[in-house]
PDB file of C-alpha atoms in Angstrom:
ATOM      1  CA  MET A1350       2.765 -23.497 -16.999  1.00 72.00           C
ATOM      2  CA  ALA A1351      -0.034 -22.292 -15.871  1.00 89.00           C
ATOM      3  CA  THR A1352      -1.466 -19.348 -14.614  1.00 93.00           C
ATOM      4  CA  THR A1353      -2.930 -19.221 -11.539  1.00 94.00           C
ATOM      5  CA  LYS A1354      -4.551 -15.638 -10.929  1.00 96.00           C
ATOM      6  CA  TRP A1355      -4.982 -14.150  -6.896  1.00 96.00           C
ATOM      7  CA  THR A1356      -7.432 -12.090  -5.182  1.00 95.00           C
ATOM      8  CA  ILE A1357      -6.415  -9.687  -1.664  1.00 96.00           C
ATOM      9  CA  ASP A1358      -8.529 -11.441   1.245  1.00 94.00           C
ATOM     10  CA  SER A1359     -10.404  -7.510   2.140  1.00 93.00           C
ATOM     11  CA  THR A1360     -11.395  -9.044   5.107  1.00 93.00           C
ATOM     12  CA  HIS A1361      -7.879 -10.283   6.410  1.00 95.00           C
ATOM     13  CA  SER A1362      -6.024  -7.499   5.198  1.00 96.00           C
ATOM     14  CA  GLU A1363      -5.298  -4.039   5.533  1.00 97.00           C
ATOM     15  CA  ILE A1364      -3.390  -1.148   2.830  1.00 96.00           C
ATOM     16  CA  GLY A1365      -1.677   0.543   6.197  1.00 96.00           C
ATOM     17  CA  PHE A1366       0.041   3.924   6.965  1.00 95.00           C
ATOM     18  CA  LYS A1367       2.037   6.267   8.644  1.00 94.00           C
ATOM     19  CA  VAL A1368       3.507   9.905   9.221  1.00 91.00           C
ATOM     20  CA  LYS A1369       5.114  11.718  11.963  1.00 86.00           C
ATOM     21  CA  HIS A1370       3.072  14.396  13.087  1.00 84.00           C
ATOM     22  CA  MET A1371       4.173  17.782  14.376  1.00 79.00           C
ATOM     23  CA  MET A1372       7.931  16.189  13.842  1.00 82.00           C
ATOM     24  CA  PHE A1373       7.706  13.598  17.233  1.00 82.00           C
ATOM     25  CA  THR A1374       4.769  11.400  16.769  1.00 88.00           C
ATOM     26  CA  ASN A1375       3.176   8.406  14.032  1.00 91.00           C
ATOM     27  CA  VAL A1376      -0.605   9.177  12.687  1.00 93.00           C
ATOM     28  CA  SER A1377      -1.407   5.453  11.165  1.00 95.00           C
ATOM     29  CA  GLY A1378      -4.354   5.505   8.472  1.00 96.00           C
ATOM     30  CA  LYS A1379      -5.268   3.092   5.926  1.00 97.00           C
ATOM     31  CA  PHE A1380      -7.650   2.301   2.953  1.00 98.00           C
ATOM     32  CA  ASP A1381     -10.739   1.388   3.846  1.00 98.00           C
ATOM     33  CA  SER A1382     -11.622   0.122   0.025  1.00 97.00           C
ATOM     34  CA  TYR A1383      -9.168  -1.742  -2.112  1.00 97.00           C
ATOM     35  CA  GLU A1384      -8.837  -4.438  -5.203  1.00 95.00           C
ATOM     36  CA  GLY A1385      -5.615  -6.128  -6.205  1.00 94.00           C
ATOM     37  CA  VAL A1386      -4.629  -9.247  -8.356  1.00 93.00           C
ATOM     38  CA  ILE A1387      -1.573 -11.180  -8.749  1.00 94.00           C
ATOM     39  CA  GLU A1388      -0.794 -13.755 -11.194  1.00 95.00           C
ATOM     40  CA  THR A1389       2.196 -15.854 -10.962  1.00 94.00           C
ATOM     41  CA  GLU A1390       2.248 -18.905 -12.986  1.00 92.00           C
ATOM     42  CA  GLU A1391       1.620 -21.943 -10.568  1.00 87.00           C
ATOM     43  CA  ASN A1392       2.262 -20.508  -6.971  1.00 86.00           C
ATOM     44  CA  ASP A1393       5.494 -19.703  -7.929  1.00 86.00           C
ATOM     45  CA  PHE A1394       5.659 -16.173  -6.217  1.00 87.00           C
ATOM     46  CA  SER A1395       9.003 -14.751  -8.260  1.00 87.00           C
ATOM     47  CA  THR A1396       6.513 -14.454 -11.276  1.00 90.00           C
ATOM     48  CA  ALA A1397       4.665 -12.580  -9.863  1.00 92.00           C
ATOM     49  CA  LYS A1398       2.270  -9.765 -11.497  1.00 95.00           C
ATOM     50  CA  VAL A1399       1.014  -7.266  -9.013  1.00 95.00           C
ATOM     51  CA  SER A1400      -2.038  -4.750  -9.925  1.00 96.00           C
ATOM     52  CA  PHE A1401      -3.847  -2.601  -7.241  1.00 96.00           C
ATOM     53  CA  SER A1402      -6.545   0.328  -6.965  1.00 97.00           C
ATOM     54  CA  ALA A1403      -7.464   2.228  -3.912  1.00 98.00           C
ATOM     55  CA  ALA A1404     -10.147   5.247  -3.788  1.00 98.00           C
ATOM     56  CA  ILE A1405      -8.773   8.144  -2.166  1.00 98.00           C
ATOM     57  CA  ASN A1406     -12.175   8.794  -0.472  1.00 98.00           C
ATOM     58  CA  SER A1407     -12.173   5.930   1.832  1.00 98.00           C
ATOM     59  CA  ILE A1408      -8.929   7.142   3.900  1.00 98.00           C
ATOM     60  CA  ASN A1409      -9.197   6.698   7.118  1.00 98.00           C
ATOM     61  CA  THR A1410      -6.810   7.603   9.442  1.00 96.00           C
ATOM     62  CA  SER A1411      -9.821   7.767  12.617  1.00 97.00           C
ATOM     63  CA  ASN A1412     -10.460  11.469  12.320  1.00 95.00           C
ATOM     64  CA  VAL A1413     -12.732  13.169   9.917  1.00 97.00           C
ATOM     65  CA  ASP A1414     -11.796  16.768   9.253  1.00 96.00           C
ATOM     66  CA  ARG A1415      -8.266  15.145   8.943  1.00 93.00           C
ATOM     67  CA  ASP A1416     -10.183  12.739   6.073  1.00 97.00           C
ATOM     68  CA  ASN A1417     -11.988  15.324   4.883  1.00 97.00           C
ATOM     69  CA  HIS A1418      -8.334  17.264   4.169  1.00 94.00           C
ATOM     70  CA  LEU A1419      -6.294  14.087   2.578  1.00 95.00           C
ATOM     71  CA  LYS A1420      -9.193  13.871   0.083  1.00 97.00           C
ATOM     72  CA  SER A1421      -8.945  17.636   0.104  1.00 96.00           C
ATOM     73  CA  GLY A1422      -6.592  19.712  -3.589  1.00 94.00           C
ATOM     74  CA  ASP A1423      -4.534  20.325  -1.205  1.00 93.00           C
ATOM     75  CA  PHE A1424      -3.275  15.963  -0.415  1.00 94.00           C
ATOM     76  CA  PHE A1425      -4.840  13.597  -2.764  1.00 95.00           C
ATOM     77  CA  ASP A1426      -7.557  15.705  -4.506  1.00 97.00           C
ATOM     78  CA  ALA A1427     -10.285  12.853  -4.347  1.00 98.00           C
ATOM     79  CA  GLU A1428     -12.752  14.691  -6.713  1.00 97.00           C
ATOM     80  CA  ASN A1429      -9.885  14.848  -9.626  1.00 98.00           C
ATOM     81  CA  PHE A1430      -8.112  11.405  -9.112  1.00 98.00           C
ATOM     82  CA  PRO A1431     -10.072   8.861  -7.897  1.00 98.00           C
ATOM     83  CA  ASN A1432      -7.368   6.229  -7.061  1.00 98.00           C
ATOM     84  CA  LEU A1433      -4.564   6.234  -6.625  1.00 97.00           C
ATOM     85  CA  THR A1434      -2.974   3.089  -8.407  1.00 98.00           C
ATOM     86  CA  PHE A1435      -0.093   0.143  -8.752  1.00 97.00           C
ATOM     87  CA  LYS A1436       1.900  -2.112 -11.098  1.00 98.00           C
ATOM     88  CA  SER A1437       4.374  -4.621 -10.676  1.00 97.00           C
ATOM     89  CA  SER A1438       7.473  -3.760 -12.508  1.00 97.00           C
ATOM     90  CA  SER A1439       9.167  -6.919 -11.148  1.00 95.00           C
ATOM     91  CA  PHE A1440       8.740  -9.227  -8.225  1.00 94.00           C
ATOM     92  CA  SER A1441      11.465 -10.961  -6.958  1.00 93.00           C
ATOM     93  CA  LYS A1442      12.950 -13.400  -4.654  1.00 92.00           C
ATOM     94  CA  VAL A1443      16.285 -11.873  -2.742  1.00 94.00           C
ATOM     95  CA  LYS A1444      17.626 -14.470   0.274  1.00 93.00           C
ATOM     96  CA  ASP A1445      14.170 -17.394   1.907  1.00 90.00           C
ATOM     97  CA  HIS A1446      10.818 -15.536   2.108  1.00 92.00           C
ATOM     98  CA  ASN A1447      11.989 -11.479   1.263  1.00 95.00           C
ATOM     99  CA  TYR A1448      11.272 -10.273  -1.815  1.00 95.00           C
ATOM    100  CA  GLU A1449      11.632  -7.226  -3.724  1.00 96.00           C
ATOM    101  CA  LEU A1450       7.866  -5.792  -5.142  1.00 96.00           C
ATOM    102  CA  THR A1451       9.262  -3.322  -8.174  1.00 97.00           C
ATOM    103  CA  GLY A1452       6.823  -1.353  -9.702  1.00 97.00           C
ATOM    104  CA  THR A1453       5.108   2.143 -10.872  1.00 98.00           C
ATOM    105  CA  LEU A1454       2.634   3.829  -7.427  1.00 98.00           C
ATOM    106  CA  THR A1455       0.295   5.546  -9.658  1.00 98.00           C
ATOM    107  CA  ILE A1456      -0.632   9.020  -7.091  1.00 97.00           C
ATOM    108  CA  LYS A1457      -3.318  12.387  -7.505  1.00 96.00           C
ATOM    109  CA  GLY A1458      -1.710  11.620 -11.880  1.00 96.00           C
ATOM    110  CA  THR A1459       2.036  11.596 -10.926  1.00 97.00           C
ATOM    111  CA  SER A1460       4.011   8.049 -11.498  1.00 98.00           C
ATOM    112  CA  LYS A1461       6.742   7.022 -10.157  1.00 98.00           C
ATOM    113  CA  GLU A1462       9.007   3.594 -10.136  1.00 98.00           C
ATOM    114  CA  VAL A1463       8.755   2.618  -6.340  1.00 97.00           C
ATOM    115  CA  LYS A1464      10.685  -0.590  -4.606  1.00 97.00           C
ATOM    116  CA  LEU A1465       9.162  -2.286  -1.421  1.00 97.00           C
ATOM    117  CA  PRO A1466      10.942  -4.927   0.291  1.00 97.00           C
ATOM    118  CA  VAL A1467       8.832  -7.759   0.828  1.00 96.00           C
ATOM    119  CA  GLU A1468       8.346 -10.924   3.126  1.00 96.00           C
ATOM    120  CA  PHE A1469       6.897 -13.422   1.986  1.00 94.00           C
ATOM    121  CA  SER A1470       4.434 -15.689   4.851  1.00 92.00           C
ATOM    122  CA  GLY A1471       3.662 -18.794   3.389  1.00 89.00           C
ATOM    123  CA  LEU A1472       1.978 -20.550   1.445  1.00 92.00           C
ATOM    124  CA  MET A1473      -1.481 -22.859   3.330  1.00 93.00           C
ATOM    125  CA  GLN A1474      -5.484 -23.911   2.928  1.00 94.00           C
ATOM    126  CA  ASP A1475      -7.658 -22.158   5.000  1.00 93.00           C
ATOM    127  CA  PRO A1476     -10.120 -24.177   7.273  1.00 94.00           C
ATOM    128  CA  TRP A1477     -13.227 -23.939   3.729  1.00 94.00           C
ATOM    129  CA  GLY A1478     -10.204 -25.699   1.174  1.00 94.00           C
ATOM    130  CA  ASN A1479      -9.528 -22.491  -0.356  1.00 94.00           C
ATOM    131  CA  THR A1480      -4.982 -21.813  -1.061  1.00 95.00           C
ATOM    132  CA  LYS A1481      -4.001 -18.986   0.792  1.00 96.00           C
ATOM    133  CA  VAL A1482      -0.604 -16.931   0.969  1.00 95.00           C
ATOM    134  CA  GLY A1483       0.482 -14.122   3.199  1.00 95.00           C
ATOM    135  CA  LEU A1484       2.453 -11.130   2.566  1.00 96.00           C
ATOM    136  CA  ASN A1485       3.712  -8.053   4.766  1.00 96.00           C
ATOM    137  CA  ILE A1486       4.902  -4.942   3.061  1.00 96.00           C
ATOM    138  CA  GLU A1487       6.420  -2.453   4.851  1.00 94.00           C
ATOM    139  CA  GLY A1488       9.040   0.534   2.516  1.00 95.00           C
ATOM    140  CA  LYS A1489       9.185   4.612   2.220  1.00 97.00           C
ATOM    141  CA  ILE A1490       7.404   6.736  -0.250  1.00 97.00           C
ATOM    142  CA  ASN A1491       7.835  10.597   0.197  1.00 95.00           C
ATOM    143  CA  ARG A1492       4.830  11.581  -0.078  1.00 93.00           C
ATOM    144  CA  LYS A1493       5.903  14.850  -1.897  1.00 94.00           C
ATOM    145  CA  ASP A1494       7.321  12.549  -4.679  1.00 96.00           C
ATOM    146  CA  TRP A1495       3.834  12.655  -6.114  1.00 95.00           C
ATOM    147  CA  GLY A1496       2.582  16.423  -5.347  1.00 92.00           C
ATOM    148  CA  LEU A1497       1.303  15.489  -2.038  1.00 89.00           C
ATOM    149  CA  ASN A1498       3.161  18.935  -0.864  1.00 87.00           C
ATOM    150  CA  TRP A1499       0.767  20.337   1.913  1.00 87.00           C
ATOM    151  CA  ASN A1500       2.385  21.727   5.521  1.00 84.00           C
ATOM    152  CA  ALA A1501       2.100  23.713   8.524  1.00 83.00           C
ATOM    153  CA  ALA A1502       5.530  25.439  10.114  1.00 86.00           C
ATOM    154  CA  LEU A1503       5.398  25.039  14.136  1.00 78.00           C
ATOM    155  CA  GLU A1504       6.170  28.095  16.372  1.00 82.00           C
ATOM    156  CA  THR A1505       8.461  25.980  17.710  1.00 81.00           C
ATOM    157  CA  GLY A1506      10.273  24.638  14.402  1.00 81.00           C
ATOM    158  CA  GLY A1507       9.337  22.046  12.271  1.00 80.00           C
ATOM    159  CA  VAL A1508       6.326  21.296   9.944  1.00 76.00           C
ATOM    160  CA  LEU A1509       3.377  19.495  11.027  1.00 80.00           C
ATOM    161  CA  VAL A1510       3.394  16.564   9.218  1.00 85.00           C
ATOM    162  CA  GLY A1511       6.314  14.598   8.003  1.00 88.00           C
ATOM    163  CA  GLU A1512       7.610  13.896   4.598  1.00 90.00           C
ATOM    164  CA  GLU A1513       7.716   9.562   4.805  1.00 91.00           C
ATOM    165  CA  VAL A1514       5.391   7.906   4.796  1.00 94.00           C
ATOM    166  CA  LYS A1515       6.141   4.758   6.134  1.00 96.00           C
ATOM    167  CA  LEU A1516       3.995   1.667   4.364  1.00 96.00           C
ATOM    168  CA  ILE A1517       2.913  -1.845   6.363  1.00 96.00           C
ATOM    169  CA  ILE A1518       0.045  -3.697   4.290  1.00 96.00           C
ATOM    170  CA  GLU A1519      -0.613  -7.041   5.465  1.00 96.00           C
ATOM    171  CA  LEU A1520      -2.155  -8.964   2.614  1.00 96.00           C
ATOM    172  CA  GLN A1521      -3.951 -12.224   2.832  1.00 95.00           C
ATOM    173  CA  LEU A1522      -4.537 -13.534  -1.137  1.00 96.00           C
ATOM    174  CA  VAL A1523      -6.896 -16.525  -1.837  1.00 96.00           C
ATOM    175  CA  LYS A1524      -6.899 -18.600  -5.053  1.00 95.00           C
ATOM    176  CA  ALA A1525      -8.659 -17.422  -7.546  1.00 91.00           C
TER     177      ALA A1525
END
């Protein structure tokens, strides 16, 4: 079988996340600069090998002060760890269009295995003859597992920033 290479169409993709703020609302953010390559045997995504990188300095929560705090040593420490990376170890079909993506996520110099549910949205040709694939990835990680420990206690009890980070990743891939 021939290897097929897929790249992320960044104009139709988003690498997003949500974190609880003050224990009751979510703050959303995304990475504006990222790249990834997926290799499959032909168009068989059960054989997918995924590598991905996002630039920490591209974090965007629509608030410059918060973004700068996230880039600081309190969180991602962009000066010393400019990228987060992911490299898959498996991409397994669960049922129908549902898969599980397993791999190593490295943030701030710490590498941990994660398992993320993936919905394969299909394969089609766009009006310009490009073959495209849609993947929706939603999962959860605990930020403290990667040393993102900063927090502040609230006078009313609880903490300012939740530990659980919801990943919301919409990818449109284009066949290279």
